[in-house]
Amino acid sequence: MIDKGRLNDAIDPLLRGAAISGPAAQRRATATALLRLGIELAQRHGFADALRIHVRAAAVFAELGEVEQELQCLIFTGICEWQLKAYESAVQIFETIAGRALSAGKSAFRAQAMLSISCILVDHLRQYQRAVPYAAEAARLSRSRGDHEQAAHALRHLDEARREGNA
Protein backbone atom coordinates (compact mmCIF):
# COMPACT_ATOMS: atom_id res chain seq x y z
CA MET A 1 0.00 0.00 0.00
CA ILE A 2 1.19 3.51 -0.78
CA ASP A 3 2.34 5.71 2.10
CA LYS A 4 -0.29 8.38 2.83
CA GLY A 5 2.19 11.25 2.49
CA ARG A 6 3.45 9.94 -0.85
CA LEU A 7 -0.13 9.51 -2.01
CA ASN A 8 -0.93 13.14 -1.20
CA ASP A 9 2.30 14.24 -2.91
CA ALA A 10 1.09 12.45 -6.05
CA ILE A 11 -2.46 13.82 -5.88
CA ASP A 12 -1.76 17.49 -5.12
CA PRO A 13 -0.11 18.30 -8.49
CA LEU A 14 -3.11 16.80 -10.30
CA LEU A 15 -5.50 18.88 -8.23
CA ARG A 16 -3.47 22.02 -9.01
CA GLY A 17 -3.38 21.02 -12.69
CA ALA A 18 -7.16 20.96 -12.69
CA ALA A 19 -7.25 24.65 -11.85
CA ILE A 20 -9.67 26.91 -13.63
CA SER A 21 -6.99 28.53 -15.78
CA GLY A 22 -5.31 26.84 -18.70
CA PRO A 23 -6.47 25.42 -22.02
CA ALA A 24 -9.70 23.43 -21.98
CA ALA A 25 -8.01 20.35 -23.44
CA GLN A 26 -5.47 20.32 -20.60
CA ARG A 27 -8.15 20.78 -17.94
CA ARG A 28 -10.26 18.02 -19.56
CA ALA A 29 -7.29 15.63 -19.62
CA THR A 30 -6.45 16.40 -16.00
CA ALA A 31 -10.06 15.95 -14.90
CA THR A 32 -10.22 12.63 -16.74
CA ALA A 33 -7.02 11.54 -14.99
CA LEU A 34 -8.53 12.61 -11.66
CA LEU A 35 -11.66 10.58 -12.36
CA ARG A 36 -9.62 7.47 -13.09
CA LEU A 37 -7.38 8.06 -10.07
CA GLY A 38 -10.41 8.53 -7.84
CA ILE A 39 -11.88 5.22 -8.98
CA GLU A 40 -8.56 3.48 -8.38
CA LEU A 41 -8.18 5.04 -4.94
CA ALA A 42 -11.70 4.05 -3.95
CA GLN A 43 -10.98 0.45 -4.91
CA ARG A 44 -7.57 0.19 -3.28
CA HIS A 45 -7.02 2.82 -0.61
CA GLY A 46 -10.37 4.00 0.65
CA PHE A 47 -13.07 6.45 -0.10
CA ALA A 48 -11.86 9.56 1.75
CA ASP A 49 -9.02 10.29 -0.70
CA ALA A 50 -11.22 9.43 -3.67
CA LEU A 51 -13.90 11.81 -2.43
CA ARG A 52 -11.84 14.99 -2.76
CA ILE A 53 -10.58 13.92 -6.17
CA HIS A 54 -14.07 13.26 -7.54
CA VAL A 55 -15.33 16.59 -6.20
CA ARG A 56 -12.53 18.45 -7.99
CA ALA A 57 -12.97 16.50 -11.23
CA ALA A 58 -16.73 17.23 -11.16
CA ALA A 59 -16.03 20.94 -10.74
CA VAL A 60 -13.64 20.98 -13.71
CA PHE A 61 -16.08 19.10 -15.94
CA ALA A 62 -18.84 21.52 -14.87
CA GLU A 63 -16.61 24.48 -15.80
CA LEU A 64 -16.05 22.87 -19.19
CA GLY A 65 -19.78 22.28 -19.68
CA GLU A 66 -19.32 18.51 -19.93
CA VAL A 67 -22.47 17.42 -18.13
CA GLU A 68 -22.17 13.64 -18.48
CA GLN A 69 -18.64 13.58 -17.09
CA GLU A 70 -19.65 15.97 -14.30
CA LEU A 71 -22.58 13.73 -13.39
CA GLN A 72 -20.36 10.64 -13.46
CA CYS A 73 -17.94 12.31 -11.04
CA LEU A 74 -20.83 13.36 -8.81
CA ILE A 75 -22.14 9.77 -8.81
CA PHE A 76 -18.73 8.61 -7.56
CA THR A 77 -18.73 11.44 -5.01
CA GLY A 78 -22.09 10.25 -3.70
CA ILE A 79 -20.88 6.66 -3.57
CA CYS A 80 -17.81 7.73 -1.58
CA GLU A 81 -19.98 9.62 0.93
CA TRP A 82 -22.29 6.60 1.13
CA GLN A 83 -19.38 4.24 1.80
CA LEU A 84 -18.02 6.63 4.43
CA LYS A 85 -21.45 6.38 6.08
CA ALA A 86 -22.16 10.08 5.54
CA TYR A 87 -25.67 9.15 4.49
CA GLU A 88 -27.36 12.57 4.57
CA SER A 89 -24.48 14.09 2.63
CA ALA A 90 -24.77 11.28 0.07
CA VAL A 91 -28.52 11.92 -0.24
CA GLN A 92 -27.85 15.62 -0.86
CA ILE A 93 -25.29 14.79 -3.55
CA PHE A 94 -27.67 12.38 -5.27
CA GLU A 95 -30.44 15.01 -5.07
CA THR A 96 -28.08 17.45 -6.79
CA ILE A 97 -27.38 14.84 -9.46
CA ALA A 98 -31.10 14.22 -9.96
CA GLY A 99 -31.74 17.93 -10.43
CA ARG A 100 -28.80 18.44 -12.80
CA ALA A 101 -29.78 15.34 -14.76
CA LEU A 102 -33.37 16.56 -15.08
CA SER A 103 -32.30 19.96 -16.42
CA ALA A 104 -29.80 18.31 -18.80
CA GLY A 105 -32.26 15.65 -20.04
CA LYS A 106 -30.09 12.79 -18.74
CA SER A 107 -32.72 10.31 -17.52
CA ALA A 108 -30.26 7.47 -16.89
CA PHE A 109 -28.34 9.60 -14.39
CA ARG A 110 -31.58 10.81 -12.81
CA ALA A 111 -32.86 7.23 -12.43
CA GLN A 112 -29.56 6.13 -10.87
CA ALA A 113 -29.58 9.07 -8.46
CA MET A 114 -33.19 8.43 -7.43
CA LEU A 115 -32.47 4.74 -6.89
CA SER A 116 -29.38 5.56 -4.83
CA ILE A 117 -31.39 7.93 -2.65
CA SER A 118 -34.07 5.31 -2.08
CA CYS A 119 -31.39 2.72 -1.20
CA ILE A 120 -29.85 5.00 1.40
CA LEU A 121 -33.19 6.07 2.86
CA VAL A 122 -34.57 2.52 3.09
CA ASP A 123 -31.47 0.44 3.89
CA HIS A 124 -29.49 2.82 6.09
CA LEU A 125 -31.61 5.67 7.43
CA ARG A 126 -34.89 3.74 7.67
CA GLN A 127 -36.76 6.85 6.49
CA TYR A 128 -39.42 4.94 4.65
CA GLN A 129 -41.96 7.69 3.92
CA ARG A 130 -39.20 9.95 2.64
CA ALA A 131 -38.03 7.15 0.31
CA VAL A 132 -41.38 6.60 -1.42
CA PRO A 133 -41.22 9.40 -4.05
CA TYR A 134 -37.59 8.63 -4.88
CA ALA A 135 -38.21 4.92 -5.36
CA ALA A 136 -41.35 5.60 -7.39
CA GLU A 137 -39.51 8.01 -9.69
CA ALA A 138 -36.56 5.63 -10.06
CA ALA A 139 -38.94 2.83 -11.05
CA ARG A 140 -40.82 5.05 -13.52
CA LEU A 141 -37.66 6.35 -15.17
CA SER A 142 -36.05 2.92 -15.30
CA ARG A 143 -39.13 1.35 -16.89
CA SER A 144 -39.38 4.12 -19.47
CA ARG A 145 -35.72 3.53 -20.41
CA GLY A 146 -36.25 -0.25 -20.62
CA ASP A 147 -33.94 -0.95 -17.68
CA HIS A 148 -36.04 -3.69 -16.12
CA GLU A 149 -33.41 -4.77 -13.58
CA GLN A 150 -33.08 -1.26 -12.16
CA ALA A 151 -36.86 -0.83 -12.23
CA ALA A 152 -37.30 -4.05 -10.26
CA HIS A 153 -34.74 -2.87 -7.70
CA ALA A 154 -36.58 0.44 -7.32
CA LEU A 155 -39.92 -1.34 -7.00
CA ARG A 156 -38.52 -3.52 -4.20
CA HIS A 157 -37.52 -0.34 -2.35
CA LEU A 158 -40.90 1.21 -3.06
CA ASP A 159 -42.75 -1.83 -1.70
CA GLU A 160 -40.56 -1.95 1.42
CA ALA A 161 -40.88 1.80 1.99
CA ARG A 162 -44.67 1.66 1.71
CA ARG A 163 -44.94 -1.47 3.87
CA GLU A 164 -42.57 -0.24 6.60
CA GLY A 165 -43.84 3.33 6.43
CA ASN A 166 -47.35 2.13 7.23
CA ALA A 167 -46.26 -0.24 10.01
mmCIF file of C-alpha atoms in Angstrom:
data_model
loop_
_atom_site.group_PDB
_atom_site.id
_atom_site.type_symbol
_atom_site.label_atom_id
_atom_site.label_comp_id
_atom_site.label_asym_id
_atom_site.label_seq_id
_atom_site.Cartn_x
_atom_site.Cartn_y
_atom_site.Cartn_z
ATOM 1 C CA MET A 1 0.000 0.000 0.000
ATOM 2 C CA ILE A 2 1.191 3.510 -0.782
ATOM 3 C CA ASP A 3 2.344 5.708 2.100
ATOM 4 C CA LYS A 4 -0.294 8.376 2.835
ATOM 5 C CA GLY A 5 2.192 11.247 2.489
ATOM 6 C CA ARG A 6 3.452 9.938 -0.855
ATOM 7 C CA LEU A 7 -0.131 9.511 -2.012
ATOM 8 C CA ASN A 8 -0.932 13.140 -1.197
ATOM 9 C CA ASP A 9 2.299 14.237 -2.910
ATOM 10 C CA ALA A 10 1.089 12.454 -6.050
ATOM 11 C CA ILE A 11 -2.462 13.823 -5.881
ATOM 12 C CA ASP A 12 -1.763 17.488 -5.118
ATOM 13 C CA PRO A 13 -0.112 18.303 -8.492
ATOM 14 C CA LEU A 14 -3.107 16.796 -10.300
ATOM 15 C CA LEU A 15 -5.501 18.884 -8.226
ATOM 16 C CA ARG A 16 -3.473 22.016 -9.012
ATOM 17 C CA GLY A 17 -3.378 21.016 -12.688
ATOM 18 C CA ALA A 18 -7.156 20.959 -12.687
ATOM 19 C CA ALA A 19 -7.246 24.650 -11.845
ATOM 20 C CA ILE A 20 -9.673 26.910 -13.630
ATOM 21 C CA SER A 21 -6.994 28.535 -15.777
ATOM 22 C CA GLY A 22 -5.307 26.837 -18.702
ATOM 23 C CA PRO A 23 -6.470 25.425 -22.017
ATOM 24 C CA ALA A 24 -9.696 23.432 -21.983
ATOM 25 C CA ALA A 25 -8.014 20.347 -23.437
ATOM 26 C CA GLN A 26 -5.466 20.324 -20.600
ATOM 27 C CA ARG A 27 -8.151 20.777 -17.941
ATOM 28 C CA ARG A 28 -10.259 18.020 -19.557
ATOM 29 C CA ALA A 29 -7.287 15.625 -19.625
ATOM 30 C CA THR A 30 -6.455 16.398 -16.003
ATOM 31 C CA ALA A 31 -10.057 15.951 -14.897
ATOM 32 C CA THR A 32 -10.219 12.627 -16.741
ATOM 33 C CA ALA A 33 -7.019 11.540 -14.985
ATOM 34 C CA LEU A 34 -8.533 12.612 -11.659
ATOM 35 C CA LEU A 35 -11.662 10.584 -12.365
ATOM 36 C CA ARG A 36 -9.616 7.469 -13.091
ATOM 37 C CA LEU A 37 -7.380 8.060 -10.067
ATOM 38 C CA GLY A 38 -10.408 8.531 -7.837
ATOM 39 C CA ILE A 39 -11.883 5.224 -8.977
ATOM 40 C CA GLU A 40 -8.560 3.478 -8.383
ATOM 41 C CA LEU A 41 -8.182 5.035 -4.937
ATOM 42 C CA ALA A 42 -11.700 4.047 -3.949
ATOM 43 C CA GLN A 43 -10.983 0.453 -4.912
ATOM 44 C CA ARG A 44 -7.566 0.194 -3.279
ATOM 45 C CA HIS A 45 -7.022 2.821 -0.613
ATOM 46 C CA GLY A 46 -10.367 4.002 0.652
ATOM 47 C CA PHE A 47 -13.068 6.455 -0.096
ATOM 48 C CA ALA A 48 -11.862 9.557 1.747
ATOM 49 C CA ASP A 49 -9.023 10.293 -0.705
ATOM 50 C CA ALA A 50 -11.218 9.431 -3.668
ATOM 51 C CA LEU A 51 -13.904 11.812 -2.431
ATOM 52 C CA ARG A 52 -11.841 14.991 -2.761
ATOM 53 C CA ILE A 53 -10.580 13.916 -6.169
ATOM 54 C CA HIS A 54 -14.075 13.259 -7.541
ATOM 55 C CA VAL A 55 -15.328 16.592 -6.199
ATOM 56 C CA ARG A 56 -12.531 18.446 -7.993
ATOM 57 C CA ALA A 57 -12.972 16.499 -11.229
ATOM 58 C CA ALA A 58 -16.731 17.228 -11.159
ATOM 59 C CA ALA A 59 -16.032 20.942 -10.742
ATOM 60 C CA VAL A 60 -13.644 20.979 -13.708
ATOM 61 C CA PHE A 61 -16.080 19.105 -15.940
ATOM 62 C CA ALA A 62 -18.843 21.525 -14.867
ATOM 63 C CA GLU A 63 -16.608 24.485 -15.796
ATOM 64 C CA LEU A 64 -16.049 22.875 -19.193
ATOM 65 C CA GLY A 65 -19.782 22.282 -19.681
ATOM 66 C CA GLU A 66 -19.323 18.508 -19.928
ATOM 67 C CA VAL A 67 -22.469 17.422 -18.132
ATOM 68 C CA GLU A 68 -22.172 13.643 -18.483
ATOM 69 C CA GLN A 69 -18.642 13.583 -17.093
ATOM 70 C CA GLU A 70 -19.648 15.971 -14.304
ATOM 71 C CA LEU A 71 -22.583 13.729 -13.385
ATOM 72 C CA GLN A 72 -20.360 10.641 -13.462
ATOM 73 C CA CYS A 73 -17.940 12.309 -11.040
ATOM 74 C CA LEU A 74 -20.825 13.357 -8.813
ATOM 75 C CA ILE A 75 -22.139 9.766 -8.806
ATOM 76 C CA PHE A 76 -18.730 8.605 -7.564
ATOM 77 C CA THR A 77 -18.731 11.440 -5.005
ATOM 78 C CA GLY A 78 -22.091 10.254 -3.697
ATOM 79 C CA ILE A 79 -20.881 6.659 -3.566
ATOM 80 C CA CYS A 80 -17.810 7.731 -1.583
ATOM 81 C CA GLU A 81 -19.984 9.617 0.930
ATOM 82 C CA TRP A 82 -22.288 6.602 1.130
ATOM 83 C CA GLN A 83 -19.383 4.235 1.797
ATOM 84 C CA LEU A 84 -18.019 6.627 4.426
ATOM 85 C CA LYS A 85 -21.455 6.379 6.079
ATOM 86 C CA ALA A 86 -22.158 10.078 5.542
ATOM 87 C CA TYR A 87 -25.674 9.151 4.488
ATOM 88 C CA GLU A 88 -27.359 12.572 4.573
ATOM 89 C CA SER A 89 -24.477 14.085 2.629
ATOM 90 C CA ALA A 90 -24.774 11.285 0.072
ATOM 91 C CA VAL A 91 -28.515 11.917 -0.241
ATOM 92 C CA GLN A 92 -27.846 15.615 -0.859
ATOM 93 C CA ILE A 93 -25.288 14.792 -3.554
ATOM 94 C CA PHE A 94 -27.671 12.379 -5.275
ATOM 95 C CA GLU A 95 -30.443 15.013 -5.068
ATOM 96 C CA THR A 96 -28.078 17.445 -6.788
ATOM 97 C CA ILE A 97 -27.376 14.839 -9.461
ATOM 98 C CA ALA A 98 -31.096 14.222 -9.962
ATOM 99 C CA GLY A 99 -31.737 17.935 -10.430
ATOM 100 C CA ARG A 100 -28.801 18.442 -12.800
ATOM 101 C CA ALA A 101 -29.777 15.339 -14.761
ATOM 102 C CA LEU A 102 -33.371 16.561 -15.077
ATOM 103 C CA SER A 103 -32.301 19.959 -16.419
ATOM 104 C CA ALA A 104 -29.803 18.307 -18.804
ATOM 105 C CA GLY A 105 -32.256 15.653 -20.035
ATOM 106 C CA LYS A 106 -30.093 12.787 -18.738
ATOM 107 C CA SER A 107 -32.721 10.308 -17.520
ATOM 108 C CA ALA A 108 -30.258 7.472 -16.889
ATOM 109 C CA PHE A 109 -28.336 9.601 -14.386
ATOM 110 C CA ARG A 110 -31.582 10.810 -12.809
ATOM 111 C CA ALA A 111 -32.861 7.235 -12.435
ATOM 112 C CA GLN A 112 -29.565 6.129 -10.867
ATOM 113 C CA ALA A 113 -29.582 9.074 -8.463
ATOM 114 C CA MET A 114 -33.188 8.434 -7.427
ATOM 115 C CA LEU A 115 -32.468 4.742 -6.892
ATOM 116 C CA SER A 116 -29.378 5.563 -4.833
ATOM 117 C CA ILE A 117 -31.394 7.931 -2.649
ATOM 118 C CA SER A 118 -34.070 5.307 -2.079
ATOM 119 C CA CYS A 119 -31.395 2.720 -1.201
ATOM 120 C CA ILE A 120 -29.851 5.002 1.402
ATOM 121 C CA LEU A 121 -33.189 6.067 2.865
ATOM 122 C CA VAL A 122 -34.569 2.519 3.091
ATOM 123 C CA ASP A 123 -31.469 0.442 3.886
ATOM 124 C CA HIS A 124 -29.494 2.818 6.092
ATOM 125 C CA LEU A 125 -31.606 5.672 7.432
ATOM 126 C CA ARG A 126 -34.894 3.738 7.670
ATOM 127 C CA GLN A 127 -36.756 6.848 6.494
ATOM 128 C CA TYR A 128 -39.423 4.942 4.646
ATOM 129 C CA GLN A 129 -41.958 7.691 3.920
ATOM 130 C CA ARG A 130 -39.199 9.949 2.643
ATOM 131 C CA ALA A 131 -38.028 7.153 0.309
ATOM 132 C CA VAL A 132 -41.384 6.597 -1.425
ATOM 133 C CA PRO A 133 -41.221 9.396 -4.046
ATOM 134 C CA TYR A 134 -37.592 8.632 -4.883
ATOM 135 C CA ALA A 135 -38.211 4.918 -5.358
ATOM 136 C CA ALA A 136 -41.348 5.599 -7.389
ATOM 137 C CA GLU A 137 -39.511 8.013 -9.688
ATOM 138 C CA ALA A 138 -36.558 5.633 -10.061
ATOM 139 C CA ALA A 139 -38.941 2.833 -11.046
ATOM 140 C CA ARG A 140 -40.823 5.051 -13.521
ATOM 141 C CA LEU A 141 -37.660 6.353 -15.175
ATOM 142 C CA SER A 142 -36.046 2.919 -15.303
ATOM 143 C CA ARG A 143 -39.130 1.346 -16.887
ATOM 144 C CA SER A 144 -39.379 4.118 -19.468
ATOM 145 C CA ARG A 145 -35.720 3.526 -20.406
ATOM 146 C CA GLY A 146 -36.251 -0.250 -20.620
ATOM 147 C CA ASP A 147 -33.937 -0.948 -17.682
ATOM 148 C CA HIS A 148 -36.039 -3.695 -16.117
ATOM 149 C CA GLU A 149 -33.414 -4.768 -13.578
ATOM 150 C CA GLN A 150 -33.080 -1.258 -12.160
ATOM 151 C CA ALA A 151 -36.862 -0.826 -12.234
ATOM 152 C CA ALA A 152 -37.301 -4.048 -10.257
ATOM 153 C CA HIS A 153 -34.744 -2.868 -7.700
ATOM 154 C CA ALA A 154 -36.578 0.444 -7.323
ATOM 155 C CA LEU A 155 -39.921 -1.340 -7.002
ATOM 156 C CA ARG A 156 -38.525 -3.516 -4.195
ATOM 157 C CA HIS A 157 -37.524 -0.343 -2.353
ATOM 158 C CA LEU A 158 -40.900 1.209 -3.064
ATOM 159 C CA ASP A 159 -42.751 -1.829 -1.698
ATOM 160 C CA GLU A 160 -40.556 -1.953 1.417
ATOM 161 C CA ALA A 161 -40.875 1.799 1.986
ATOM 162 C CA ARG A 162 -44.667 1.659 1.711
ATOM 163 C CA ARG A 163 -44.940 -1.465 3.868
ATOM 164 C CA GLU A 164 -42.570 -0.240 6.604
ATOM 165 C CA GLY A 165 -43.842 3.325 6.427
ATOM 166 C CA ASN A 166 -47.351 2.131 7.227
ATOM 167 C CA ALA A 167 -46.260 -0.241 10.011
#
